[in-house]
Short mmCIF file of C-alpha atoms in Angstrom, two decimals:
data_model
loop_
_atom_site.label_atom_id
_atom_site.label_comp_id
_atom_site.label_asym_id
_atom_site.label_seq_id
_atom_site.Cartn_x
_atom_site.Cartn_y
_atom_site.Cartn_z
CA UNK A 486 -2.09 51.94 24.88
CA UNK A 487 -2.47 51.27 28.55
CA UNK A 488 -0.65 48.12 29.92
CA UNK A 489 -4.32 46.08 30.02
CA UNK A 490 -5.06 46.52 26.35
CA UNK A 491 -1.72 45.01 25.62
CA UNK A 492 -1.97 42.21 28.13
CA UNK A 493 -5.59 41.30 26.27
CA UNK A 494 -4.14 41.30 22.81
CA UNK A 495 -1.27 39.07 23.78
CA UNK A 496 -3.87 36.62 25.26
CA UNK A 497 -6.10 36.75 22.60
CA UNK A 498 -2.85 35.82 19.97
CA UNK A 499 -1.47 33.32 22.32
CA UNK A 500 -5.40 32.17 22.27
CA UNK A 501 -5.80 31.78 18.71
CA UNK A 502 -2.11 30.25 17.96
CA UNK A 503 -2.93 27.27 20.36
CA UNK A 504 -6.25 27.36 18.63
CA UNK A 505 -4.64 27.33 15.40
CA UNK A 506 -2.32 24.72 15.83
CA UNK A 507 -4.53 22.05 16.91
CA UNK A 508 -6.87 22.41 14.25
CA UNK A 509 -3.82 21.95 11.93
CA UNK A 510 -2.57 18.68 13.55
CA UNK A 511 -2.97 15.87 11.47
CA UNK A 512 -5.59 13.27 12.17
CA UNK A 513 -4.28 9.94 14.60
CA UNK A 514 -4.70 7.42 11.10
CA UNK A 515 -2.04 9.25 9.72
CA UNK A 516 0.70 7.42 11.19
CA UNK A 517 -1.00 4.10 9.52
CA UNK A 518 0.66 2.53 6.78
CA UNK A 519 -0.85 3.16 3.29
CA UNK A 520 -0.03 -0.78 2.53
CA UNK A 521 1.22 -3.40 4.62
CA UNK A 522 1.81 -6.85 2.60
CA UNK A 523 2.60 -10.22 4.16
CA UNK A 524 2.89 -13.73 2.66
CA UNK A 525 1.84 -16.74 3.71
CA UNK A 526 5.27 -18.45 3.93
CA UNK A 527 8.56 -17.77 3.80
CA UNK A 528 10.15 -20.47 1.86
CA UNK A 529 8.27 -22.70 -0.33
CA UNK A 530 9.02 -25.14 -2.74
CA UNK A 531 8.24 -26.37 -6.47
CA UNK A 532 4.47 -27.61 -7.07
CA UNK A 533 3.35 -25.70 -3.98
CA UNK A 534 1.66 -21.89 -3.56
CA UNK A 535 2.03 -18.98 -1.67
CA UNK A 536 -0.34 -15.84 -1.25
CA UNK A 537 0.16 -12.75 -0.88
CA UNK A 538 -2.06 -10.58 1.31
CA UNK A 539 -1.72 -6.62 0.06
CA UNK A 540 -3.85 -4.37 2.61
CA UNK A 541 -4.56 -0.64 1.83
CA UNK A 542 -5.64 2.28 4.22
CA UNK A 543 -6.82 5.48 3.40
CA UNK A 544 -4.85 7.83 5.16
CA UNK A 545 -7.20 10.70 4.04
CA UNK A 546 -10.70 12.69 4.85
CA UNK A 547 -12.41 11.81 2.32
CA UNK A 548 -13.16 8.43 0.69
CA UNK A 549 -10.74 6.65 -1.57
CA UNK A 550 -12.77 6.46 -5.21
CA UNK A 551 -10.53 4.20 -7.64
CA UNK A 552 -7.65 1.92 -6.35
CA UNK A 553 -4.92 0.49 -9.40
CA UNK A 554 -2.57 -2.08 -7.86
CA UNK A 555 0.49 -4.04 -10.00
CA UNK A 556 2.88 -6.94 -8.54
CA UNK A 557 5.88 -7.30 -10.39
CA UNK A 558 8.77 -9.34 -10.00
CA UNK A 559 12.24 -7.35 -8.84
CA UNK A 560 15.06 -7.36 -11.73
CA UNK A 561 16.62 -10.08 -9.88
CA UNK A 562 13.74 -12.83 -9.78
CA UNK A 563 13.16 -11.65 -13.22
CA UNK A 564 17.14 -12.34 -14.31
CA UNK A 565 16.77 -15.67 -12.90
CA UNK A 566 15.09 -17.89 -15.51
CA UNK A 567 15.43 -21.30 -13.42
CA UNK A 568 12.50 -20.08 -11.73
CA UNK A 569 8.84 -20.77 -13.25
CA UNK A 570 6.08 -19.45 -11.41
CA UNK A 571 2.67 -17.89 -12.01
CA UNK A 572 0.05 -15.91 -10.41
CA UNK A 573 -3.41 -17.65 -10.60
CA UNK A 574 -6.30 -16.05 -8.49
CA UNK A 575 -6.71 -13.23 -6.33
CA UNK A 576 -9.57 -12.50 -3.73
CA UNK A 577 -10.95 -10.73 -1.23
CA UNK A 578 -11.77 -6.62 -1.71
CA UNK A 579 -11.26 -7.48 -5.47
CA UNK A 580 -13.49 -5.43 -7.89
CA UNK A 581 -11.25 -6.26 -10.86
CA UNK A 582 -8.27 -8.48 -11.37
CA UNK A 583 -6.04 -10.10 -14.36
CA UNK A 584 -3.72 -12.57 -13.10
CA UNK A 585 -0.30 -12.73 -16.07
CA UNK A 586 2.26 -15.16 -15.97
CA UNK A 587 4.70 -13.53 -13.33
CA UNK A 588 2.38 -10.17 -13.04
CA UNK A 589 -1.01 -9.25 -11.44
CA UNK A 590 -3.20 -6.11 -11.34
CA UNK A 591 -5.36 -5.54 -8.81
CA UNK A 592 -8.09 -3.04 -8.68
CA UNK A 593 -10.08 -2.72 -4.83
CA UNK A 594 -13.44 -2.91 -4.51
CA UNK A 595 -14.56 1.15 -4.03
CA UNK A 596 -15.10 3.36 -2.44
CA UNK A 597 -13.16 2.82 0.88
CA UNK A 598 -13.90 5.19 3.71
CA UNK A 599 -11.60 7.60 5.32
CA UNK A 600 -9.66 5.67 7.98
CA UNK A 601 -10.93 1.81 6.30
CA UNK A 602 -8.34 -0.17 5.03
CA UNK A 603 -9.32 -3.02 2.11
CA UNK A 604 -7.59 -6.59 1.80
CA UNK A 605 -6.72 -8.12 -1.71
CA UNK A 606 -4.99 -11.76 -1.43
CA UNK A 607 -2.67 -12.93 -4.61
CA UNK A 608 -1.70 -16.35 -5.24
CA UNK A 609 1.32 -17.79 -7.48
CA UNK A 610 1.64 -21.12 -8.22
CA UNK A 611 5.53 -22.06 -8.24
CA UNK A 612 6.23 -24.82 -11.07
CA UNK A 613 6.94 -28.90 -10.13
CA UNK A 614 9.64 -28.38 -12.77
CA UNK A 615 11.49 -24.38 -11.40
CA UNK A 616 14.63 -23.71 -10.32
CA UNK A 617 15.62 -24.05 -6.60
CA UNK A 618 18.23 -23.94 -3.79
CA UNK A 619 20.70 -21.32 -3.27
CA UNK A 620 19.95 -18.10 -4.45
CA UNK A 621 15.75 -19.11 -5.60
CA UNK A 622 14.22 -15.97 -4.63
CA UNK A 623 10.71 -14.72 -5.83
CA UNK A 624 10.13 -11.60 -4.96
CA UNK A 625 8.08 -8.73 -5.90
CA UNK A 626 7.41 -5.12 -5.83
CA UNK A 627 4.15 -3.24 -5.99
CA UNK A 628 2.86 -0.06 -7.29
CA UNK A 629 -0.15 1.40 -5.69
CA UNK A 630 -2.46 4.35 -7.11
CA UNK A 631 -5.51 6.16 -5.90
CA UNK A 632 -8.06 8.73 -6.27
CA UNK A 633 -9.28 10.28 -3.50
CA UNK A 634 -11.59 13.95 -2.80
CA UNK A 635 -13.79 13.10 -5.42
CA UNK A 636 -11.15 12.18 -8.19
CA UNK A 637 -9.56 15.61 -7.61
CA UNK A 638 -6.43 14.47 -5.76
CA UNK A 639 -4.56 11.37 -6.37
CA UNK A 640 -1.19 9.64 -4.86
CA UNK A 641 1.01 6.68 -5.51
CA UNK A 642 3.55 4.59 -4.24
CA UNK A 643 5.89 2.02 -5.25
CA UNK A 644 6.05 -0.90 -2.23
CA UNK A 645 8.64 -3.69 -1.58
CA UNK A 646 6.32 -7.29 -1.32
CA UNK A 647 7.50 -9.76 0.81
CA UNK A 648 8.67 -13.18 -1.35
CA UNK A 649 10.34 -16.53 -0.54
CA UNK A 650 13.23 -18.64 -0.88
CA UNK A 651 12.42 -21.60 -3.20
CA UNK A 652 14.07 -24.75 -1.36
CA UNK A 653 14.41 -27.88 -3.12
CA UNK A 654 13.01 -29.98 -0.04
#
């Protein structure tokens, strides 16, 4: 092979790694959260409410077709029976929701597009009557799954939710 046949065939490989590799670099959304949760306050106290704002972004290509959301309390809000709360609405992207005593489920309103993110809000209603002071903590966790590519791939995730400290003034 003379030197100018190798000199093309090393160009054309470098070519078609560059090539290559930038068609196999992930899209810029990627780097977005798949959930980012806030609450409305950080402490609160007994007889008042706090909400809980769960957003979810599709990280993928294609559109996000069912979306199955729980809140549940951590093991140690559950342990502490001085407190007395209850979740009592959710809004927002909300195609479905059951509000239980200390639970929710949330299901999104569908389909959400590749790169759109959808915004469910949760409220709990903490009791005149619930425990308070040192060591009141409500908090929650949140387990996320979804159906994307046409119900052909799915993922899920289990998220730590933002609570409060339940102060007695």
């Amino acid at each position: 092979m003379r030197r100018t046949h190798v000199s093309r065939f090393g160009l054309s490989a470098i070519l078609a790694l560059v090539v290559g590799l930038l068609l196999s670099v992930a899209p810029a959304r990627a780097d977005t959260p798949l959930l980012s949760v806030s609450s409305d306050k950080a402490t609160a106290t007994p007889g008042s409410s706090v909400t809980l704002t769960l957003t979810l972004t599709n990280p993928h290509d294609t559109p996000v077709q069912f979306v199955y959301q729980s809140i549940q309390p951590t093991y140690g809000t559950s342990q502490n029976t001085a407190l007395k709360y209850a979740f009592s609405a959710c809004g927002g992207n909300v195609g479905g929701c059951d509000t239980g005593a200390t639970s929710g489920i949330v299901h999104h309103t569908v389909p959400v597009a590749a790169g759109a993110s959808t915004t469910v809000t949760l409220t709990y209603d903490i009791a005149a009557d619930s425990g308070c002071g040192s060591g009141a903590r409500i908090d929650f966790y949140t387990y996320v799954y979804y159906e994307y590519q046409s119900g052909l791939a799915s993922d899920s995730g289990i998220f730590g939710v933002p609570g409060n400290e339940v102060t007695c003034s």
